[in-house]
Coordinates of C-alpha atoms in Angstrom, one line a residue:
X1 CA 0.0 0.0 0.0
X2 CA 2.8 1.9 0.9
X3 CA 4.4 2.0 -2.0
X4 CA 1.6 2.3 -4.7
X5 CA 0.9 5.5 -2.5
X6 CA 4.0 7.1 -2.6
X7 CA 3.4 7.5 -6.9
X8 CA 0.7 10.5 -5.6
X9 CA 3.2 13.0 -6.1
X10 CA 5.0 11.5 -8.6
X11 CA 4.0 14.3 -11.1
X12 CA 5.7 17.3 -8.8
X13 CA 8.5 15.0 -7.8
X14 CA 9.2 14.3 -11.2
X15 CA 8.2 17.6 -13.1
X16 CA 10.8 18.8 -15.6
X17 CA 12.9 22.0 -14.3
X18 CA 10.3 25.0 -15.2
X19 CA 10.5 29.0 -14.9
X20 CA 8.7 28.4 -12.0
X21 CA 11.0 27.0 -10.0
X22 CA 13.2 29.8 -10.4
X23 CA 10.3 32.1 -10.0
X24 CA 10.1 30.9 -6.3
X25 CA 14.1 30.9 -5.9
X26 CA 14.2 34.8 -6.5
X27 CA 11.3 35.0 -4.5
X28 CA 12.3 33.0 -1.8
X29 CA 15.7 33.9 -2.3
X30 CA 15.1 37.6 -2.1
X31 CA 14.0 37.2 1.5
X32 CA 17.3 35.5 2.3
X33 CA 19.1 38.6 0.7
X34 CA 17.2 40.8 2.8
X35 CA 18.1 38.9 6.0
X36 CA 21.9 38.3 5.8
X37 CA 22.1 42.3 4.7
X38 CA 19.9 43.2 8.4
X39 CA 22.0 40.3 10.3
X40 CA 25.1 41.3 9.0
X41 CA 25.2 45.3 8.3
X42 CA 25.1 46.5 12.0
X43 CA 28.7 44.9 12.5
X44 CA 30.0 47.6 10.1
X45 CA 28.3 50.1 11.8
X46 CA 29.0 49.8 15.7
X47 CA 32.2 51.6 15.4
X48 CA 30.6 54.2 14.3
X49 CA 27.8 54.1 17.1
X50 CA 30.3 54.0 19.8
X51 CA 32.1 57.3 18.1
X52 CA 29.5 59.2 18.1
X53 CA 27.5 58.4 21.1
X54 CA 30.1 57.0 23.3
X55 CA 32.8 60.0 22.7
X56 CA 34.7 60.4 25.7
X57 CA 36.5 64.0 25.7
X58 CA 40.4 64.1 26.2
X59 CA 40.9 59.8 25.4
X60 CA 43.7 58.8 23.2
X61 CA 41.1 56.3 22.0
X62 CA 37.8 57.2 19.8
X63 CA 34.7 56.5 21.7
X64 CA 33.2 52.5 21.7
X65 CA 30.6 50.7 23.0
X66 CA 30.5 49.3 26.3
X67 CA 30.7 45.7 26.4
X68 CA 27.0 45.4 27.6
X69 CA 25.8 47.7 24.9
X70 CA 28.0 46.1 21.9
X71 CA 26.4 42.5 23.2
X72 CA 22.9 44.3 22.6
X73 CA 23.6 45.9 19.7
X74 CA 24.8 43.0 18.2
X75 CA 23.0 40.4 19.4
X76 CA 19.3 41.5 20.1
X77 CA 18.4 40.8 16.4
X78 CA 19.3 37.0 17.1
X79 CA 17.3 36.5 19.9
X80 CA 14.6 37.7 17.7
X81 CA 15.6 35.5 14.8
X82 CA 15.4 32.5 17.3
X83 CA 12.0 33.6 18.6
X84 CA 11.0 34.2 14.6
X85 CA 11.9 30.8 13.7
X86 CA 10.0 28.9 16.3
X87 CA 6.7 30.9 16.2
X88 CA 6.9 31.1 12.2
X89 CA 7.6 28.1 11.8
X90 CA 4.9 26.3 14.2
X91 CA 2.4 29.3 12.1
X92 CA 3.7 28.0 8.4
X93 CA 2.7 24.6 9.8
X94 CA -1.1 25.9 11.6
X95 CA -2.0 28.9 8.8
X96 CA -0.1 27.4 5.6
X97 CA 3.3 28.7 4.2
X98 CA 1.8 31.3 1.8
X99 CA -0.4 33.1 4.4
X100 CA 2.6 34.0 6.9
X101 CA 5.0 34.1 4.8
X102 CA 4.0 37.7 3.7
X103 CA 3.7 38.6 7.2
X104 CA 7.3 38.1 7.9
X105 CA 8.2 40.4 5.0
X106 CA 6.2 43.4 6.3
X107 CA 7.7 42.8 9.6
X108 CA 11.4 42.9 8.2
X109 CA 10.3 46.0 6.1
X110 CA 8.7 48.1 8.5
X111 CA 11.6 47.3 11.1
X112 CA 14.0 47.9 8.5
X113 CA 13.7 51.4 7.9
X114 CA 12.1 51.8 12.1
X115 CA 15.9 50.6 13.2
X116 CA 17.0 53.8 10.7
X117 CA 15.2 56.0 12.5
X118 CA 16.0 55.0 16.2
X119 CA 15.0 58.0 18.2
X120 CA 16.3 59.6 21.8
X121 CA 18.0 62.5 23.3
X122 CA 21.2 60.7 24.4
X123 CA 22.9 57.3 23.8
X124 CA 21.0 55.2 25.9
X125 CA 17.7 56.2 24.4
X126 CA 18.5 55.8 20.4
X127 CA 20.4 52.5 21.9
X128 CA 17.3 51.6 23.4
X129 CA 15.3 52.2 20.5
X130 CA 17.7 50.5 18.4
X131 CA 17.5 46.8 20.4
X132 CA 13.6 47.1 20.5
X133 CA 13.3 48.0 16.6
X134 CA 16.2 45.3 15.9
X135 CA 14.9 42.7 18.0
X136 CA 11.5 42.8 16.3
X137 CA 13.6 42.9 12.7
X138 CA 14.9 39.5 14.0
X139 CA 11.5 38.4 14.6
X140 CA 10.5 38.7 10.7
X141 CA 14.0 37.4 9.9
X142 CA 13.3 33.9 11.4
X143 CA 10.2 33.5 9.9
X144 CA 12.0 33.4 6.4
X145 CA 13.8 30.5 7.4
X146 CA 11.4 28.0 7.5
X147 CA 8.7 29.4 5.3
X148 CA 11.4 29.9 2.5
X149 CA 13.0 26.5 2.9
X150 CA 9.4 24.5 3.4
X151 CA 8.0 26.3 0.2
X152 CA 11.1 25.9 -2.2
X153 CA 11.0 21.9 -1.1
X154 CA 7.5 21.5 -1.7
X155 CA 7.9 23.0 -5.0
X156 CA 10.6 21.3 -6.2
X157 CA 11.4 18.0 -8.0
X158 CA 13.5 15.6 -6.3
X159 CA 16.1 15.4 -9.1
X160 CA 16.9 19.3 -8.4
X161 CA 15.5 19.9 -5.0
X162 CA 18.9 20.4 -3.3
X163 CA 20.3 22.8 -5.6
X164 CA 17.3 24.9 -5.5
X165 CA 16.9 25.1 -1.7
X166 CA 20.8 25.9 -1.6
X167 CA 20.3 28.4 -4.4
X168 CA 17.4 30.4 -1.7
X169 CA 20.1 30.2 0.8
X170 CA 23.1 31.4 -1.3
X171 CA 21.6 34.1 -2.0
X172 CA 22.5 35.3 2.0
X173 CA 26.3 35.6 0.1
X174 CA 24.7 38.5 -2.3
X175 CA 23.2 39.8 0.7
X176 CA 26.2 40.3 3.2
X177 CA 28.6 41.4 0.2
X178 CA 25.5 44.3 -1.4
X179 CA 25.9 45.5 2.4
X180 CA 29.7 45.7 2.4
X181 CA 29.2 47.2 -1.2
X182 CA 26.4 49.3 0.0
X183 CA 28.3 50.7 3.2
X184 CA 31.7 51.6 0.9
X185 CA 29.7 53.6 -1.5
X186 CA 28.0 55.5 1.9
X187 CA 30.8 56.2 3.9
X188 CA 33.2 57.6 0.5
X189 CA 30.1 59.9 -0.4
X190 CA 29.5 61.2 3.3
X191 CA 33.8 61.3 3.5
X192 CA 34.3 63.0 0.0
X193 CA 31.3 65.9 1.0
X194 CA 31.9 66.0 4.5
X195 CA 35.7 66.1 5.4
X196 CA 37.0 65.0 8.8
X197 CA 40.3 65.2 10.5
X198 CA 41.6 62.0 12.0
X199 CA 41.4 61.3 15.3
X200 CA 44.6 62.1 16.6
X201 CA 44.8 65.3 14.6
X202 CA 41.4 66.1 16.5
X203 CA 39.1 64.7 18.4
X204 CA 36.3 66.4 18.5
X205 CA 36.2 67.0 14.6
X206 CA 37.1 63.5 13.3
X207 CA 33.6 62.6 14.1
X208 CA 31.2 65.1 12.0
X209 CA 27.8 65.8 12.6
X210 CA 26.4 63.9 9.8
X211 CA 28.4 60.9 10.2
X212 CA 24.9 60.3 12.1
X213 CA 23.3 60.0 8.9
X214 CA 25.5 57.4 7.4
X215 CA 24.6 54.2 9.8
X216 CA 20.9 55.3 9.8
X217 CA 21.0 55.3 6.0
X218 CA 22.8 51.7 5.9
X219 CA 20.6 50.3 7.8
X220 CA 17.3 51.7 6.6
X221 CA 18.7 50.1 2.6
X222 CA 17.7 46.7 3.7
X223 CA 13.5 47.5 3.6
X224 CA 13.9 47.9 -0.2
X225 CA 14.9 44.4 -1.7
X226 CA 12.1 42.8 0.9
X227 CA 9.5 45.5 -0.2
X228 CA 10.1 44.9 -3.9
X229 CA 9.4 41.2 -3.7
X230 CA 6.1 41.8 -1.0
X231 CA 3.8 41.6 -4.8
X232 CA 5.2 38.5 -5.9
X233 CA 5.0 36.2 -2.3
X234 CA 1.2 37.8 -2.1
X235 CA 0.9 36.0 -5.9
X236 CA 2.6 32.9 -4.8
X237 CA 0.0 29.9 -4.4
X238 CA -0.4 27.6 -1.7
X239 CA 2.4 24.6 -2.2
X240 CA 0.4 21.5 -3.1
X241 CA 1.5 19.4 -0.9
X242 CA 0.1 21.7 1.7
X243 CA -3.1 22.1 0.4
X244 CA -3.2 18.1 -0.1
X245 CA -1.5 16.6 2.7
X246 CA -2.5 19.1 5.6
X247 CA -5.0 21.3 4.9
X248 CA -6.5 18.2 2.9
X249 CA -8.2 19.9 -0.4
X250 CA -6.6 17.8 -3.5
X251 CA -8.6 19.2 -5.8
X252 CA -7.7 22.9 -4.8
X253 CA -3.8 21.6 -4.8
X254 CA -4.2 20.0 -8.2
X255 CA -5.8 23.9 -9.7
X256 CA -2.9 25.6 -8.0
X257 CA -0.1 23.9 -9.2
X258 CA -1.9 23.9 -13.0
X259 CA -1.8 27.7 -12.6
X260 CA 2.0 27.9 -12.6
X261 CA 3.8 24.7 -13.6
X262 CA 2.8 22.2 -16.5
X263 CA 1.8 19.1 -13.6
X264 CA -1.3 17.5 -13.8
X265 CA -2.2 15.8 -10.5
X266 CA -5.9 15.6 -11.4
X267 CA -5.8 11.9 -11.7
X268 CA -4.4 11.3 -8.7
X269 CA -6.6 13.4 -6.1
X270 CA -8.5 10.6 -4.3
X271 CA -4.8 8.9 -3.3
X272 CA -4.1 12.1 -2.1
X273 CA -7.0 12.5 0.3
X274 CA -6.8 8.7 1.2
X275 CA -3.4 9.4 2.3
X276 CA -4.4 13.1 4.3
X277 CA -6.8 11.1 6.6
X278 CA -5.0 8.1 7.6
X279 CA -4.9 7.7 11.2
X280 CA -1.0 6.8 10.8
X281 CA 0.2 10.1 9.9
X282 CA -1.8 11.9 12.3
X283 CA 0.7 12.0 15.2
X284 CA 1.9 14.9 17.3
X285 CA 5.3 16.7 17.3
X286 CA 5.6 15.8 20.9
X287 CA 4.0 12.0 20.8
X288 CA 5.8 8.4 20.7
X289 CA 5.0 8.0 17.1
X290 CA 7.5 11.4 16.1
X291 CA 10.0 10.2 18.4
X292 CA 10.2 6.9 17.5
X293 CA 10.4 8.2 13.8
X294 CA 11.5 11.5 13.8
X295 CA 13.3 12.0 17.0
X296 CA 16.9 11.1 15.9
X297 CA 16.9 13.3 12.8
X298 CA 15.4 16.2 14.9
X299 CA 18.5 15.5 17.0
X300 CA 20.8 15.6 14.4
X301 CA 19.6 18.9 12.5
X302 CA 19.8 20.8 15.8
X303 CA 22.5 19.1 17.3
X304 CA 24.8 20.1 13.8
X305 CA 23.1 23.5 12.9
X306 CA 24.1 24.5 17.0
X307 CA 27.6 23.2 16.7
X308 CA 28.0 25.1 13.3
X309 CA 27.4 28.4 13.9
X310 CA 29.1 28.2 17.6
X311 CA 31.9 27.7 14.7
X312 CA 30.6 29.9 12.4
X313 CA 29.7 33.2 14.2
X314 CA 33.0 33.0 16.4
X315 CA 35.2 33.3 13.2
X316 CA 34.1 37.1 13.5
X317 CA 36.3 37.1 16.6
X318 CA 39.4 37.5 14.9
X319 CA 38.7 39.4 12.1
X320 CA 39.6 43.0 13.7
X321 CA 42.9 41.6 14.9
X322 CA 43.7 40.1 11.0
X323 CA 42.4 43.1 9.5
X324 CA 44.2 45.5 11.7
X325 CA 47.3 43.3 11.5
X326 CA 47.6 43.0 7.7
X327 CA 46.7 47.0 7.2
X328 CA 43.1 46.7 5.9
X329 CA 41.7 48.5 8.9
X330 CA 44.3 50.9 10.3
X331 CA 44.7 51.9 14.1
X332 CA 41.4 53.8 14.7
X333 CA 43.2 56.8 16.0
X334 CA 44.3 57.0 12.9
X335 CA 41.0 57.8 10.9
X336 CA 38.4 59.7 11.0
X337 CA 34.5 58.0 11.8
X338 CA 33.5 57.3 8.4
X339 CA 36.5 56.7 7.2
X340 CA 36.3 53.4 9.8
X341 CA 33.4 52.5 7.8
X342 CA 34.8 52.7 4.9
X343 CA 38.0 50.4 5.7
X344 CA 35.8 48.0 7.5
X345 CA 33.6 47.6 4.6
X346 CA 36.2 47.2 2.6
X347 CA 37.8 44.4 4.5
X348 CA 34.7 42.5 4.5
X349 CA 33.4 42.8 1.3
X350 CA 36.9 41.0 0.4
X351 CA 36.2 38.2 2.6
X352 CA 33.1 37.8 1.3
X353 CA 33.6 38.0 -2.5
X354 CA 36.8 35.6 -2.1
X355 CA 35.4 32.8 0.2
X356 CA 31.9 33.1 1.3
X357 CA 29.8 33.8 -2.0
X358 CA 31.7 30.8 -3.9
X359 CA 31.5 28.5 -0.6
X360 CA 27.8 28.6 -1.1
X361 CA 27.6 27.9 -5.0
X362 CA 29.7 25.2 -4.7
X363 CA 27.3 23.5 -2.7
X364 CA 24.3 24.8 -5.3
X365 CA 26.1 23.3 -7.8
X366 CA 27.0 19.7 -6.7
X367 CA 24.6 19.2 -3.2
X368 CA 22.4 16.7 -5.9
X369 CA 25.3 15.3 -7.4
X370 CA 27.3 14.2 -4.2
X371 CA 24.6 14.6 -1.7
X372 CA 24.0 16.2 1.5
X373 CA 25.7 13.9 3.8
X374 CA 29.0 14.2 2.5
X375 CA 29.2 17.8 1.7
X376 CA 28.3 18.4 5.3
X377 CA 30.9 15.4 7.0
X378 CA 33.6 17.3 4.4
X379 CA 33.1 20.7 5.6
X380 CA 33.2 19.8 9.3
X381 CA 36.2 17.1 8.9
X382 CA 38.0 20.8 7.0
X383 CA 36.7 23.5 9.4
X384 CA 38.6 21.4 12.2
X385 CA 41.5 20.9 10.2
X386 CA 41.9 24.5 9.2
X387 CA 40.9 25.5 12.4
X388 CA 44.0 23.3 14.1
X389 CA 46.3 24.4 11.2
X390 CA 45.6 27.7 12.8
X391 CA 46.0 27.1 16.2
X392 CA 48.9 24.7 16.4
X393 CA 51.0 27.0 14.8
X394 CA 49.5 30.3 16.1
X395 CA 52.8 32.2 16.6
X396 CA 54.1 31.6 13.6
X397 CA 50.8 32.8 11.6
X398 CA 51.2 35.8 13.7
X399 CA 54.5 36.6 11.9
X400 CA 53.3 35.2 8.3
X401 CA 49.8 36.5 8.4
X402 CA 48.9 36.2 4.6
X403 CA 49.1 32.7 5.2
X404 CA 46.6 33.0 8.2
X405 CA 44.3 35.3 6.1
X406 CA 44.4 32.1 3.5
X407 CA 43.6 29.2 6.2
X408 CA 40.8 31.8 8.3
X409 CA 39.2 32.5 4.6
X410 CA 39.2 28.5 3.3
X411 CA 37.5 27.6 6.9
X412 CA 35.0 29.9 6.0
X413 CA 34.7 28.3 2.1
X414 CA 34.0 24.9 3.9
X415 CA 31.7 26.2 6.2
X416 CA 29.6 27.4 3.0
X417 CA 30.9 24.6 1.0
X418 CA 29.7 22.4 4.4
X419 CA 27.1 22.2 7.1
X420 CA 26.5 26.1 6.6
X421 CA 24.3 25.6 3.9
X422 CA 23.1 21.9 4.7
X423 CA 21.7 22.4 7.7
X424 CA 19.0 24.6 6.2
X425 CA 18.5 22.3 3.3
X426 CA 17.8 18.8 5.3
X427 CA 15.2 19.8 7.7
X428 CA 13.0 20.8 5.0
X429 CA 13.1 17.7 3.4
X430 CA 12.8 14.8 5.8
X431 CA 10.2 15.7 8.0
X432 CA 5.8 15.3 7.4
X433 CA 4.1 18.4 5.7
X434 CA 2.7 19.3 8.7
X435 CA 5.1 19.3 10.8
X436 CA 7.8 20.1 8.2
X437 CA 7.7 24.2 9.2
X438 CA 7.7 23.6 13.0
X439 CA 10.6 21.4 12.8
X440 CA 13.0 23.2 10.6
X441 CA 11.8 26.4 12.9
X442 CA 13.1 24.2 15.6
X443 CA 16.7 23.3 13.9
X444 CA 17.0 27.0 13.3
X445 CA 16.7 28.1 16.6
X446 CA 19.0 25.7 17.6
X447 CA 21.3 27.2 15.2
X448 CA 20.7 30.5 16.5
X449 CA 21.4 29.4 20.2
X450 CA 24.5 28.2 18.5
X451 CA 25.6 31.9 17.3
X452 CA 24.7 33.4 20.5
X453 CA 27.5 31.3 22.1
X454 CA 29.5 32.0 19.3
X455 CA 29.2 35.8 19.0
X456 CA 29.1 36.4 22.6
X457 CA 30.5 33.5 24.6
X458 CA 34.1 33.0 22.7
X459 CA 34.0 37.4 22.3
X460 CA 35.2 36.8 26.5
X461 CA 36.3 33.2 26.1
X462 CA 39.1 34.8 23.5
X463 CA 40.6 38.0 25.9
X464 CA 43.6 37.8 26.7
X465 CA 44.8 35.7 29.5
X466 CA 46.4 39.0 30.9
X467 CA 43.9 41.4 32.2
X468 CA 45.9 44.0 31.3
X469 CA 46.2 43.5 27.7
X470 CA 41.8 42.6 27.4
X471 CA 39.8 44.8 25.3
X472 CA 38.4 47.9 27.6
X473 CA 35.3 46.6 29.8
X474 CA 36.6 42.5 29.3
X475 CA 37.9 40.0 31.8
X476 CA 40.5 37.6 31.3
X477 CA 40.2 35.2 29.0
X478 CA 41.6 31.9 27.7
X479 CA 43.4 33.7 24.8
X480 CA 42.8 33.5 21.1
X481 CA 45.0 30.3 20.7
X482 CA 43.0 28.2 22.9
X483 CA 39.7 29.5 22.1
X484 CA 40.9 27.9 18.2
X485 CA 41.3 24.7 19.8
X486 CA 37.9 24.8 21.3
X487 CA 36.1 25.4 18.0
X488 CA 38.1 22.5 16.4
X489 CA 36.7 20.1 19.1
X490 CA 33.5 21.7 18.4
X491 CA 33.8 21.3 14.7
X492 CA 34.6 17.6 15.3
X493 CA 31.2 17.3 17.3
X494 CA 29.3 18.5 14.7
X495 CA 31.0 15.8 12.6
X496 CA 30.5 13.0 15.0
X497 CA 26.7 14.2 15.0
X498 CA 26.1 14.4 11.4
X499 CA 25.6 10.7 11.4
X500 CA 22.3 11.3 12.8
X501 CA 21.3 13.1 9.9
X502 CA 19.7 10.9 6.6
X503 CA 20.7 11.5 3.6
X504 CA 17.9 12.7 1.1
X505 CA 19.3 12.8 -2.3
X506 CA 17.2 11.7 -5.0
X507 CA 14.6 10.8 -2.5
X508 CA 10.8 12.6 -2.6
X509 CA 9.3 14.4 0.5
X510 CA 7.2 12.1 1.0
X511 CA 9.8 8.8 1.1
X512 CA 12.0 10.6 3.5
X513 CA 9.0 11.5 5.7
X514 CA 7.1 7.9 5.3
X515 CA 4.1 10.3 4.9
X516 CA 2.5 7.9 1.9
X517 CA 2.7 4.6 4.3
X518 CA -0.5 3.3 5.2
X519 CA -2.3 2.5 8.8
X520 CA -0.5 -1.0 8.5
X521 CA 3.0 0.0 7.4
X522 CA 3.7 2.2 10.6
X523 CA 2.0 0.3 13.4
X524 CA 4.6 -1.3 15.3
X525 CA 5.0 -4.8 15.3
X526 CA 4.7 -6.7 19.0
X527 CA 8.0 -6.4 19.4
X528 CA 8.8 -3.1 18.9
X529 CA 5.6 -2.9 20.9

C-alpha cells in the first residue's frame, strides 16, 4: 500500500525543471538577501555608534561601545531571529506557508527602515530604540527560514530539490557582500562631501555631525529588496502538498499547481485524500510516534546547525585583529569615523567575494550530485582541520599573516561549502508536511542558540589571559589560541553528529517523511511494541 501510494506526487517529484521554479528561488531567495544584509550590516556600523554616542573628551582612543551595549547591539536581532523561527515556523505549519509568509516580509520591512530611524535624546535612548526595533527585525527574519526552505521543497522535483533550496540560501552571500558594497559607497560619499580630521589630529572634529546619517542610511537600505518582492510572495499559491497533505483539499492543490507549472495531478486526487486522513500520519510533534520516527533526525539537524554556527559566528572574533594586523583597517586613531566605515567595509566585502559567496555555490552546484551527507561530514572534517592548522602554529601565523588570512578565509569556504548551507536544506526535506515548518523552525533556533554562544561567549572566552592586555570593559580570558582549539573540538562534534542526519538525495518528501505509508505500514510490530 505503501508504495503504490508514494506514486501521488510522482508528477511534482518528477516535473521537468520549469521557470517556475526559479520564479520561487528569487522570490524565496530575495527574503534570504534581505536577512543576511539586516543580520550582518550592524557589525559595520557599531564603530561608528560608539564614536558618536560614546565619545569620551580628552581619550587617546575614539569612543566605543560598552561591552554590555555592543552584546545588545549586536545580538538583540538574534534572539529575535530565534524567537521568529519557532513561532513562524509552528504558524507556516497551523495557517499554511503562503499566508505568513507575507507577514514576515512586512515585519522585516517596516523594522528595517524603524531601526534607521532609532529615536532619543542621548545614547542610551537611540540605543534603546535601536535593540527594541532590531529585535522585532529579527523576529520577521526567522520566519523566512522556515517558510522559505518548506515552500522551495514543496515545490521542487527531487532530481533538483537540493540545488534549489541551496540556491534560496546562497543568496545570504549576495546579501552580506551588497551591504559591504552598499556601506563603501555611503561612507566615501559622506567622506568626500563632509571632510573630517583623523582622530589624533582632532578629536572632537574626526567625528562630523552627519556621520549620524551614514549608519541610519545603511541600515534603513535593507526594507527595499524585501519591499520589492512583498507583490510577488502575495501572488505565490499555496504549495500543493500543503493544500493536499494538511489542509487536505486535493482538488484545490491540483488547480494551483496547474496555474503555474505544467503538472497534472488531477488523476491522482482521491490517493491524495486517502493518504491526508489516515490515522497513521496523524501524530503529534511531541508524541511516541514522532519520536520513534523522527526524534533522531530532529537530534541531528539541531544538534549540527548549533555546533555550526558556535563555529561559524565566532570566526568574526578574529577578524579585527587580521584586518588591523595585515593593514586593511588601520589603528582607529588613525581615521576619521567614516572613514572606519569605509576600511571595514572594505575588509569584508573582500572576505566575502573571495570565500563566502563561492562557498555557497559550490554547494548549489554539486549538493544533488554528491549529496548532503558528505558535503556536510567534508566541511566539518575541514573547518577542524583548518581551524588546528591555525592554532597549532599560532605564533608563527602571527608573523606570516597572509598565510593566516588564507587558512581563516578556506575555513569559511567549507563552512559554506559544508554544514553552513546543509543544515537549512535537510530539515525541510525529511520531516511530514505538517510538521515540516515547525521542525526546521526548531533546527533554526538551535542554530541561533548556537551563534549566540558563538558571537558572545568565545567574544570573552578569547581575551587575553592577561587582564591588562583585554579589550576595555573584558575579563580575562583563555586567549585567542585556545579559544581555536575549542572550536576545532567543536567542529569535530558537529561531525560526530552528522551521522544522525539521513541522507535525502534523490529521494521525494514524501519517502523521506514515510508520509505515503498506510495504517498498517507504521504500526509497530509486537516487538517493537
Amino acid at each position: 500500500m505503501g508504495q503504490e501510494q508514494l506514486k501521488v506526487l510522482d508528477a511534482l517529484d518528477s516535473a521537468k525543471t520549469q521557470w517556475y521554479h526559479f520564479t520561487a528561488i528569487v522570490i524565496a531567495g530575495m527574503g534570504f538577501f534581505t536577512d543576511a544584509y539586516d543580520l550582518f550590516c550592524i557589525s559595520m556600523v557599531t564603530k561608528l555608534l560608539g564614536r558618536i554616542y560614546y565619545h569620551v573628551e580628552g581619550s587617546p582612543k575614539p569612543g566605543s561601545l560598552p561591552p554590555n551595549v555592543s552584546a545588545a547591539v549586536n545580538g538583540v536581532a538574534l534572539c529575535g531571529t530565534l524567537t521568529g523561527q519557532l513561532f513562524f515556523g509552528w504558524l507556516g505549519d497551523k495557517l499554511g506557508r503562503k499566508k505568513v509568509y507575507g507577514m514576515t516580509l512586512m515585519v522585516m520591512v517596516i523594522c528595517s527602515i524603524a531601526s534607521g530611524l532609532s529615536f532619543g535624546r542621548d545614547a542610551k535612548s537611540v540605543m534603546t530604540t535601536l535593540c527594541f526595533f532590531r529585535f522585532w527585525l529579527g523576529f520577521g527574519i526567522g520566519g523566512d527560514y522556515p517558510l522559505s526552505a518548506t515552500i522551495m521543497a514543496e515545490y521542487a522535483n527531487k532530481k533538483t530539490r537540493g540545488a534549489f533550496i541551496a540556491a534560496v540560501f546562497a543568496m545570504q552571500g549576495f546579501g552580506i557582500l551588497t551591504g559591504g558594497v552598499f556601506a563603501i559607497m555611503v561612507s566615501a560619499i559622506f567622506n568626500s562631501i563632509h571632510k573630517a580630521p583623523a582622530y589624533m589630529v582632532n578629536p572632537g572634529l574626526s567625528t562630523p555631525p552627519q556621520a549620524d546619517y551614514v549608519w541610519r542610511i545603511i541600515l534603513m537600505f535593507g526594507a527595499i529588496p524585501a519591499a520589492l518582492t512583498f507583490y510577488s510572495r502575495m501572488k505565490m499559491p499555496e504549495t500543493a502538498r500543503y493544500t493536499a497533505l494538511v489542509a487536505k483539499n486535493a482538488a484545490q492543490a491540483a488547480s494551483d499547481m496547474s496555474k503555474v507549472m505544467q503538472v497534472d495531478i488531477e488523476s491522482e486526487e482521491k490517493k491524495v485524500e486517502t493518504i491526508a486522513k489516515s490515522s497513521a500520519n496523524s501524530f503529534g510533534l511531541f508524541s511516541k510516534e514522532f519520536l520513534r520516527r523522527h526524534g533522531l533526525h530532529l537530534f541531528g539537524t539541531t544538534s549540527t546547525w548549533f555546533l555550526l554556527d558556535i563555529a561559524f559566528y565566532s570566526q568574526n572574533l578574529f577578524q579585527k585583529d587580521i584586518f588591523s594586523a595585515i593593514g586593511w583597517i588601520p589603528a582607529a586613531a588613525t581615521m576619521n569615523a567614516v572613514q572606519e566605515v569605509f576600511k571595514i567595509a572594505r575588509a569584508q566585502t573582500l572576505i566575502a567575494l573571495c570565500s563566502t559567496v563561492p562557498g555557497y555555490w559550490f554547494t548549489v552546484f554539486f549538493i544533488d550530485r554528491i549529496g548532503r551527507f558528505r558535503i556536510q561530514l567534508m566541511g566539518f572534517f575541514f573547518m577542524t582541520a583548518f581551524m588546528l592548522a591555525i592554532a597549532i602554529p599560532y605564533g608563527y601565523w602571527m608573523k606570516h599573516l597572509m598565510g593566516f588570512v588564507i587558512l581563516y578565509s578556506l575555513t569559511f569556504f567549507f563552512a559554506n561549502f559544508g554544514p553552513n548551507a546543509t543544515t537549512f536544506v535537510v530539515p525541510a526535506e525529511i520531516f511530514p508536511a505538517r510538521l515540516r515548518s515547525t521542525c526546521h523552525g526548531i533546527s533554526a533556533a538551535a542554530g541561533k542558540l548556537g551563534a549566540m554562544v558563538g558571537a558572545f561567549g568565545f567574544l570573552y572566552l578569547a581575551q587575553n589571559q592577561d587582564p591588562s592586555k583585554t579589550d576595555a570593559g573584558y575579563p580575562a580570558g583563555i586567549g585567542v589560541q585556545n579559544s581555536l582549539y575549542v572550536l576545532a573540538g567543536v567542529n569535530l562534534l558537529g561531525l560526530v553528529c552528522t551521522f544522525f542526519v539521513p541522507e535525502s538525495k534523490g529521494k521525494s518528501l514524501e519517502e523521506m517523511s514515510r508520509e505515503t505509508e498506510g495504517d498498517e505500514d507504521t504500526k509497530p510490530t509486537e516487538e517493537e511494541a
